[in-house]
Coordinates of N, CA, C and O in Angstrom, one line a residue:
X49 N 73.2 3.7 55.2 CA 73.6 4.4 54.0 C 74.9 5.1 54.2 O 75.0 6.0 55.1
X50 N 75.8 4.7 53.3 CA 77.1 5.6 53.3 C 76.9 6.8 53.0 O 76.2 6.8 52.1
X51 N 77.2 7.7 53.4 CA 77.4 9.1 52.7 C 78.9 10.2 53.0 O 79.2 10.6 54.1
X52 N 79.4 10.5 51.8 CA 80.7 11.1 52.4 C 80.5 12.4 51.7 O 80.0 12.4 50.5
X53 N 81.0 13.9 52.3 CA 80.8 14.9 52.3 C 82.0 15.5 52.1 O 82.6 15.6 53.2
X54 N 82.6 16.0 50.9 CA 83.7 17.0 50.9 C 83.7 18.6 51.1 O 82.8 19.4 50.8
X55 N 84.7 18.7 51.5 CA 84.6 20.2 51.7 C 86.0 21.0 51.8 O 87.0 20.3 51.5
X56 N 86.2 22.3 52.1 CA 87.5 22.6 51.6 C 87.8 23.1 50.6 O 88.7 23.9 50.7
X57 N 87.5 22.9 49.7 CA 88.1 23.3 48.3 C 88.0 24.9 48.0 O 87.5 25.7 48.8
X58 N 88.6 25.4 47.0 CA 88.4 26.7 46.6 C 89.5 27.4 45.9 O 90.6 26.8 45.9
X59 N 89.5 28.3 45.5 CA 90.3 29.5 45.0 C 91.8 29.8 45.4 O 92.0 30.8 46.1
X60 N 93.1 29.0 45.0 CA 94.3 29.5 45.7 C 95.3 29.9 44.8 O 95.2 29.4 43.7
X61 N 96.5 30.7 45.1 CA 97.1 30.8 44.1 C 98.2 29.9 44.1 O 98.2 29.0 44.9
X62 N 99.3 30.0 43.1 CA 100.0 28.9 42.9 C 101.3 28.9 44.4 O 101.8 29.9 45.0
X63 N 101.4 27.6 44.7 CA 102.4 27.6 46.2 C 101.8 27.7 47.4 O 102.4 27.5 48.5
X64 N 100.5 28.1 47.4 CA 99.5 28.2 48.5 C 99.1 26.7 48.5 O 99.2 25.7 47.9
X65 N 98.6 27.2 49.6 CA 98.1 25.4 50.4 C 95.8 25.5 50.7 O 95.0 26.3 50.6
X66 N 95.9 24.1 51.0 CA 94.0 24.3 51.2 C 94.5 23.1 52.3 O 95.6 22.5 52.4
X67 N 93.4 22.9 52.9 CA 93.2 21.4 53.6 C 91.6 21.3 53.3 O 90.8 22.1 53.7
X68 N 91.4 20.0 52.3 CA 90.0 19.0 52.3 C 89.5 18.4 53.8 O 90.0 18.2 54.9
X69 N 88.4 18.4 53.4 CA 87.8 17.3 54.9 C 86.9 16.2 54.1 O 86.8 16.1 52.9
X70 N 86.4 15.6 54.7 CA 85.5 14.8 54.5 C 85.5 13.8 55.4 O 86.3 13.1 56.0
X71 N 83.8 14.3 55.4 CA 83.1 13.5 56.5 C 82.8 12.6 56.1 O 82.5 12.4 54.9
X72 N 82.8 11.8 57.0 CA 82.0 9.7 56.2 C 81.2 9.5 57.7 O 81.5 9.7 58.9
X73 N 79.9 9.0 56.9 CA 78.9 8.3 57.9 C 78.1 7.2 57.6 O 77.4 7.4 56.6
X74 N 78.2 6.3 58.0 CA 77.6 4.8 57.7 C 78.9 4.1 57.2 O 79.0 3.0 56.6
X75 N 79.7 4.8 57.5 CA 81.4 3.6 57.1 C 82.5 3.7 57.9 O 83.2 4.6 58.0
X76 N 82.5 3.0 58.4 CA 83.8 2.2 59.7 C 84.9 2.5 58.9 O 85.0 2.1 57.8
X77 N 86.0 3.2 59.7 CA 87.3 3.3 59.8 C 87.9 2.1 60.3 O 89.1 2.1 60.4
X78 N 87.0 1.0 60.7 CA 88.0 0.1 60.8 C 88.1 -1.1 59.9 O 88.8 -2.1 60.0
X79 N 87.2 -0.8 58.8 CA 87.3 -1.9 57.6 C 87.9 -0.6 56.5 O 87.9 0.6 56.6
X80 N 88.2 -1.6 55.3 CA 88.9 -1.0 54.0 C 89.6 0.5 54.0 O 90.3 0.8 55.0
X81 N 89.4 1.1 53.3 CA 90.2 2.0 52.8 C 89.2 3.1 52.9 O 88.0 3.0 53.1
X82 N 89.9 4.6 52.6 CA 89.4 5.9 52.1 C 90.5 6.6 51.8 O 91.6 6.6 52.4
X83 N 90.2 7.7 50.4 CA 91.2 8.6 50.3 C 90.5 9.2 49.6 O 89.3 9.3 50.0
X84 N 90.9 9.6 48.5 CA 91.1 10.7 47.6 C 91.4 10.5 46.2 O 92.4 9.8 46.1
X85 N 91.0 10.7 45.1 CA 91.2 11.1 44.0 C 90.6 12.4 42.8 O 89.4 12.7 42.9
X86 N 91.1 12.9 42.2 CA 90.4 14.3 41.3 C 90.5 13.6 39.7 O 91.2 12.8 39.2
X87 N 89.1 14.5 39.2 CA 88.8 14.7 37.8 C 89.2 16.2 37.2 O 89.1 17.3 37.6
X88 N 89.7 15.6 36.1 CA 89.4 16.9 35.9 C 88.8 16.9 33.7 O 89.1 16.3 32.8
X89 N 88.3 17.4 33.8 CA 87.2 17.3 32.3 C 87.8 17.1 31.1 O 88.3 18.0 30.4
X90 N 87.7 15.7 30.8 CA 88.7 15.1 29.0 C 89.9 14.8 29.7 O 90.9 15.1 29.1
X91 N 90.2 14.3 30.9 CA 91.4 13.6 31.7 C 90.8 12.8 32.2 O 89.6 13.0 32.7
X92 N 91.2 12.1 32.3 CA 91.6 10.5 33.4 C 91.4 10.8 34.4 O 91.9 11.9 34.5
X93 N 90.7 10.4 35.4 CA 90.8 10.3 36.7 C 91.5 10.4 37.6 O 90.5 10.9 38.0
X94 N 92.3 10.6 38.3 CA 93.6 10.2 39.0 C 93.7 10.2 40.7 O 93.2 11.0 41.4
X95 N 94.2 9.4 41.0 CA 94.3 8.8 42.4 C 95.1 9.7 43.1 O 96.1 10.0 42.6
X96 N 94.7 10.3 44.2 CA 95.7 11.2 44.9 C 96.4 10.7 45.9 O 97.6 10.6 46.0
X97 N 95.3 10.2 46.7 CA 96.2 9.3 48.4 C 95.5 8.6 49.0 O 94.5 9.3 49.2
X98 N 95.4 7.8 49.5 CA 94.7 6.8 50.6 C 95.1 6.1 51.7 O 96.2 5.5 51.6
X99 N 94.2 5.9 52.8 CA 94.6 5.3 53.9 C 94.0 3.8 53.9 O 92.9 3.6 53.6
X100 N 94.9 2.9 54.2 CA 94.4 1.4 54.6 C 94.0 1.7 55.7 O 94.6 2.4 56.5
X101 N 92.8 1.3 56.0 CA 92.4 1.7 57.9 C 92.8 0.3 58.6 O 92.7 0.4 59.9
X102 N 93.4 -1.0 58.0 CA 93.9 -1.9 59.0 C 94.8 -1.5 59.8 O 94.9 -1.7 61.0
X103 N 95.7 -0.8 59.2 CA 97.4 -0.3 59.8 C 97.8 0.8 59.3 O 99.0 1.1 59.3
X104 N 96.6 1.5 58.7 CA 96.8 2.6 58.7 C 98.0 3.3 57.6 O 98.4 4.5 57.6
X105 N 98.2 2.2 56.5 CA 99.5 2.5 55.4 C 98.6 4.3 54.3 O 97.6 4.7 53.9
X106 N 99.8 4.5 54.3 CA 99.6 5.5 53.6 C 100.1 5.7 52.4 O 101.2 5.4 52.1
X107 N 99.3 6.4 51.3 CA 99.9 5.7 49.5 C 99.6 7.1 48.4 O 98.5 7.7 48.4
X108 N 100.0 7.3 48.0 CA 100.3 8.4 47.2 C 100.6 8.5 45.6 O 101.6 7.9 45.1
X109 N 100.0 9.1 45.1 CA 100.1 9.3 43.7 C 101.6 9.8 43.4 O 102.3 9.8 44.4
X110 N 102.2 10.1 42.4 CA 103.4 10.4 42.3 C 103.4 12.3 42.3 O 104.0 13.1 43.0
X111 N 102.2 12.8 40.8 CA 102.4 13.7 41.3 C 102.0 14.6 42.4 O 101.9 15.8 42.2
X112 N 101.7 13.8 43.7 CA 101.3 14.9 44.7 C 102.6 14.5 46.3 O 102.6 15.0 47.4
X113 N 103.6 13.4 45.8 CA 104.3 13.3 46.5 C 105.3 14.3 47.1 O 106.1 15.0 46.5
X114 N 105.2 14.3 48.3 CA 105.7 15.3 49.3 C 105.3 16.6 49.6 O 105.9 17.5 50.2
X115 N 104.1 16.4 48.9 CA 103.2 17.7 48.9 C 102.1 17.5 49.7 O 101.9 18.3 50.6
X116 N 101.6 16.8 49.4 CA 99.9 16.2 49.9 C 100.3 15.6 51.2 O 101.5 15.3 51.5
X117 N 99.3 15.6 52.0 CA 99.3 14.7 53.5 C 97.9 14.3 53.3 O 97.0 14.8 52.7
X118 N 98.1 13.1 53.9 CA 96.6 12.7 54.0 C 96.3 11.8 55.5 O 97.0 10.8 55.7
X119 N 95.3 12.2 56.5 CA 95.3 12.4 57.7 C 93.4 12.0 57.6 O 92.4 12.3 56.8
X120 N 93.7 11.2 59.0 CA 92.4 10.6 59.5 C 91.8 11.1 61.3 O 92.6 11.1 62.2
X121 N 90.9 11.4 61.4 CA 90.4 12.0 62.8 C 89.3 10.4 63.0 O 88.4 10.1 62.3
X122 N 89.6 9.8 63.8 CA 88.3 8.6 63.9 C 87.2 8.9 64.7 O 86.1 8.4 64.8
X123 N 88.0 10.2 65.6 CA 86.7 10.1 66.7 C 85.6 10.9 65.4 O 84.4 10.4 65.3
X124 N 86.0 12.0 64.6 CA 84.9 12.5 63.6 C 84.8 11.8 62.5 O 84.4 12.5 61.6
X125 N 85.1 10.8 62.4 CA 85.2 10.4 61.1 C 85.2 10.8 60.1 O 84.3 10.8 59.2
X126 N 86.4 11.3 60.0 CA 86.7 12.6 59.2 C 88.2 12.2 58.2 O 89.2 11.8 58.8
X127 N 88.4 12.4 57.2 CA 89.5 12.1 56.4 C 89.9 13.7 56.1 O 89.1 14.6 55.8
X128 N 91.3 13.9 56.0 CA 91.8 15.3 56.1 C 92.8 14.9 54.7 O 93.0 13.7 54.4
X129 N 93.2 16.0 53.9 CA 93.8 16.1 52.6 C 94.6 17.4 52.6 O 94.2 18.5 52.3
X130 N 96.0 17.2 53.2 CA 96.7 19.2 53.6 C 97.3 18.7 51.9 O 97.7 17.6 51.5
X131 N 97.0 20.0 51.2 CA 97.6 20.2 50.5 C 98.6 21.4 50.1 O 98.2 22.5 49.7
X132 N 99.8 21.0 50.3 CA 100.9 22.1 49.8 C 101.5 22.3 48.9 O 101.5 21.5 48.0
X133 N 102.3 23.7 48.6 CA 102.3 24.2 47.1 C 101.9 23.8 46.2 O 102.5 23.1 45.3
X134 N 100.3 24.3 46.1 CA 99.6 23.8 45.0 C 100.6 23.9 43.5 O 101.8 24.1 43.5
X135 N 99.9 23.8 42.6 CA 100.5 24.0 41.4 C 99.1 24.0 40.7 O 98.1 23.5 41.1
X136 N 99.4 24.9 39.3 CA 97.8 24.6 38.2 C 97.4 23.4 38.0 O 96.2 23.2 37.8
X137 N 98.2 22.5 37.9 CA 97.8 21.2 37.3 C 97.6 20.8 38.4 O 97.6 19.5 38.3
X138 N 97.3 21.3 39.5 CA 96.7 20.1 40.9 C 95.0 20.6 40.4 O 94.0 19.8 40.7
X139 N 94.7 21.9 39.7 CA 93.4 22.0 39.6 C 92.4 21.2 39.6 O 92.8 20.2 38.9
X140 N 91.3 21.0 40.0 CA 90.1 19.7 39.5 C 89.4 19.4 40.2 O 89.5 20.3 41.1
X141 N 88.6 18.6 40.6 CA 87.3 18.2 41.4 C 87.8 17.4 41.9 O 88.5 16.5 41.3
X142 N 87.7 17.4 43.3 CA 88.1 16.2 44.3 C 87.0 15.1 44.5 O 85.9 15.1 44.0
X143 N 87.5 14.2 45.2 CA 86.5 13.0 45.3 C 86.9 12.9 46.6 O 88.1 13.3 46.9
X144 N 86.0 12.3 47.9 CA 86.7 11.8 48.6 C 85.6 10.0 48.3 O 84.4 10.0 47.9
X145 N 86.4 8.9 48.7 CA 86.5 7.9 48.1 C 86.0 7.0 49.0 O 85.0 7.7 49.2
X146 N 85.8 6.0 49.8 CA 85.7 5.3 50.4 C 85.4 3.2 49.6 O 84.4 2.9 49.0
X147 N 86.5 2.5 49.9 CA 86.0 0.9 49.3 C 86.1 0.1 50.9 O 86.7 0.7 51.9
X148 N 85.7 -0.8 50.9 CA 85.3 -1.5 51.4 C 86.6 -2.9 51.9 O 86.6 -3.8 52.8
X149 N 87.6 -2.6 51.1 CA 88.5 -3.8 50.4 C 89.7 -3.4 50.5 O 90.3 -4.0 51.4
X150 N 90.5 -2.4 49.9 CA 91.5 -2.0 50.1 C 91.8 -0.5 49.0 O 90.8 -0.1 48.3
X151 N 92.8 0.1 48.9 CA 92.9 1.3 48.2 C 93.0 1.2 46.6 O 92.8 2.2 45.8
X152 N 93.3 -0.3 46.2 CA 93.2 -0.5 44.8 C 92.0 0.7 43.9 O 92.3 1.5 43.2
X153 N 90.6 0.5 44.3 CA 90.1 0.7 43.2 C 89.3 2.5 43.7 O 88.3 3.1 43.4
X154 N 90.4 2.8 44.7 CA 90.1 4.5 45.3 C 91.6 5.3 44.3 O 91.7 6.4 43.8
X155 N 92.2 4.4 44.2 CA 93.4 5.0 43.4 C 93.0 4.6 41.9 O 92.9 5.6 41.2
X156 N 92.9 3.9 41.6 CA 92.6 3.6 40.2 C 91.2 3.7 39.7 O 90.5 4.5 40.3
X157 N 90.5 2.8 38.6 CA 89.4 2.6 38.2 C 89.2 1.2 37.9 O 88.4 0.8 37.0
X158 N 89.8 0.4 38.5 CA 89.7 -1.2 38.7 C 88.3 -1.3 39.0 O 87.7 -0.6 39.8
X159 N 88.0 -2.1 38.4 CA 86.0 -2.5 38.5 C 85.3 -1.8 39.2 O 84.6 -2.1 40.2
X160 N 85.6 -0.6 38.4 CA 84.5 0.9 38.2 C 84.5 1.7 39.2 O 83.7 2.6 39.4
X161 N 85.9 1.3 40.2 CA 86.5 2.7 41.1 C 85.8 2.0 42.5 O 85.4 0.9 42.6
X162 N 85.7 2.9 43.4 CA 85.4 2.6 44.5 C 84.3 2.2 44.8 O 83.4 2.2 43.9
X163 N 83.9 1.6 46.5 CA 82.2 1.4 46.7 C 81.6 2.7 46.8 O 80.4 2.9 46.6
X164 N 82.3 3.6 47.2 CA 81.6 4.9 48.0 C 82.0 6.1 47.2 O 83.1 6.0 46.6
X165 N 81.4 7.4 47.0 CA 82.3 8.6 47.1 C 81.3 9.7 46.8 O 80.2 9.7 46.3
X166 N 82.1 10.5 47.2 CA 80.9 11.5 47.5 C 81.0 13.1 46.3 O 81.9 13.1 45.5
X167 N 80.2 14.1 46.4 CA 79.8 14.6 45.1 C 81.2 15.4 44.8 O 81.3 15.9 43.7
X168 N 82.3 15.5 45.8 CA 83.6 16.4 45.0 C 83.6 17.6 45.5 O 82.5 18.0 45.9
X169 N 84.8 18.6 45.5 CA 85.1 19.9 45.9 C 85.6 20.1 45.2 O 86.3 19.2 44.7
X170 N 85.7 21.5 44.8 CA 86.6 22.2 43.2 C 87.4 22.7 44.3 O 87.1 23.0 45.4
X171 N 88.8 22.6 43.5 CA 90.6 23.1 44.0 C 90.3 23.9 42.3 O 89.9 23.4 41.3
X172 N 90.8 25.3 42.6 CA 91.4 25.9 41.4 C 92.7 26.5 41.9 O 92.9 27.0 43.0
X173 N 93.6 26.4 41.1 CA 94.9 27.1 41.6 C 95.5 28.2 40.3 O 95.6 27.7 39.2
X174 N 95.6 28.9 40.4 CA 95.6 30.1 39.8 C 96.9 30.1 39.8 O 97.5 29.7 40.8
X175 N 97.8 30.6 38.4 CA 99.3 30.7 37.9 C 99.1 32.7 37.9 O 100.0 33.5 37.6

């Protein structure tokens, strides 16, 4: 059974930073993908960042570019999310994600989003 566990999240003000974690167990880092995407309530979904675990490519939403890092630990199997100078509109429930295939459907909602993901961590960023 897959199961992935976020954590991290919380209370920051605007230009402050958080780092996510998430843990994954029952899913190999060495097949498909894992990242990241947030909801946030009467909005769209939106893809934040993800890792190809073949070679390791790294992919990014537009608006979290040059902000966001997104980092893998294999020995914990652990996916990392540094995020810098938040902004309000980064507010929302995180996902951490995991497919099977590649980052297509961890970034988007291509036939019904990913295989995996786990219950989300609230980011609020305060103006």
């Amino acid at each position: 059974e897959v199961q992935l566990v976020e954590s991290g999240g919380g209370l920051v003000q605007t230009g402050g930073s958080l780092r996510l974690s998430c843990a994954a167990s029952g899913f190999s880092f060495d097949e498909g993908a894992i990242g990241w995407f947030r909801q946030v309530p009467g909005k769209e979904r939106e893809g934040i960042s993800c890792i190809r675990n073949y070679d390791g490519r790294r992919s990014y939403g537009d608006p979290v570019k040059g902000r966001f890092t997104i980092s893998r630990d294999n020995a914990k199997n652990t996916v990392y999310l540094q995020m810098n100078n938040l902004k309000p509109e980064d507010t929302g429930l995180y996902y951490c994600a995991a497919d099977t295939e590649s980052c297509l459907r961890i970034l988007t909602n291509t036939f019904g989003g990913a295989d995996y993901r786990g219950k989300g961590t609230l980011v609020t960023v305060s103006s």
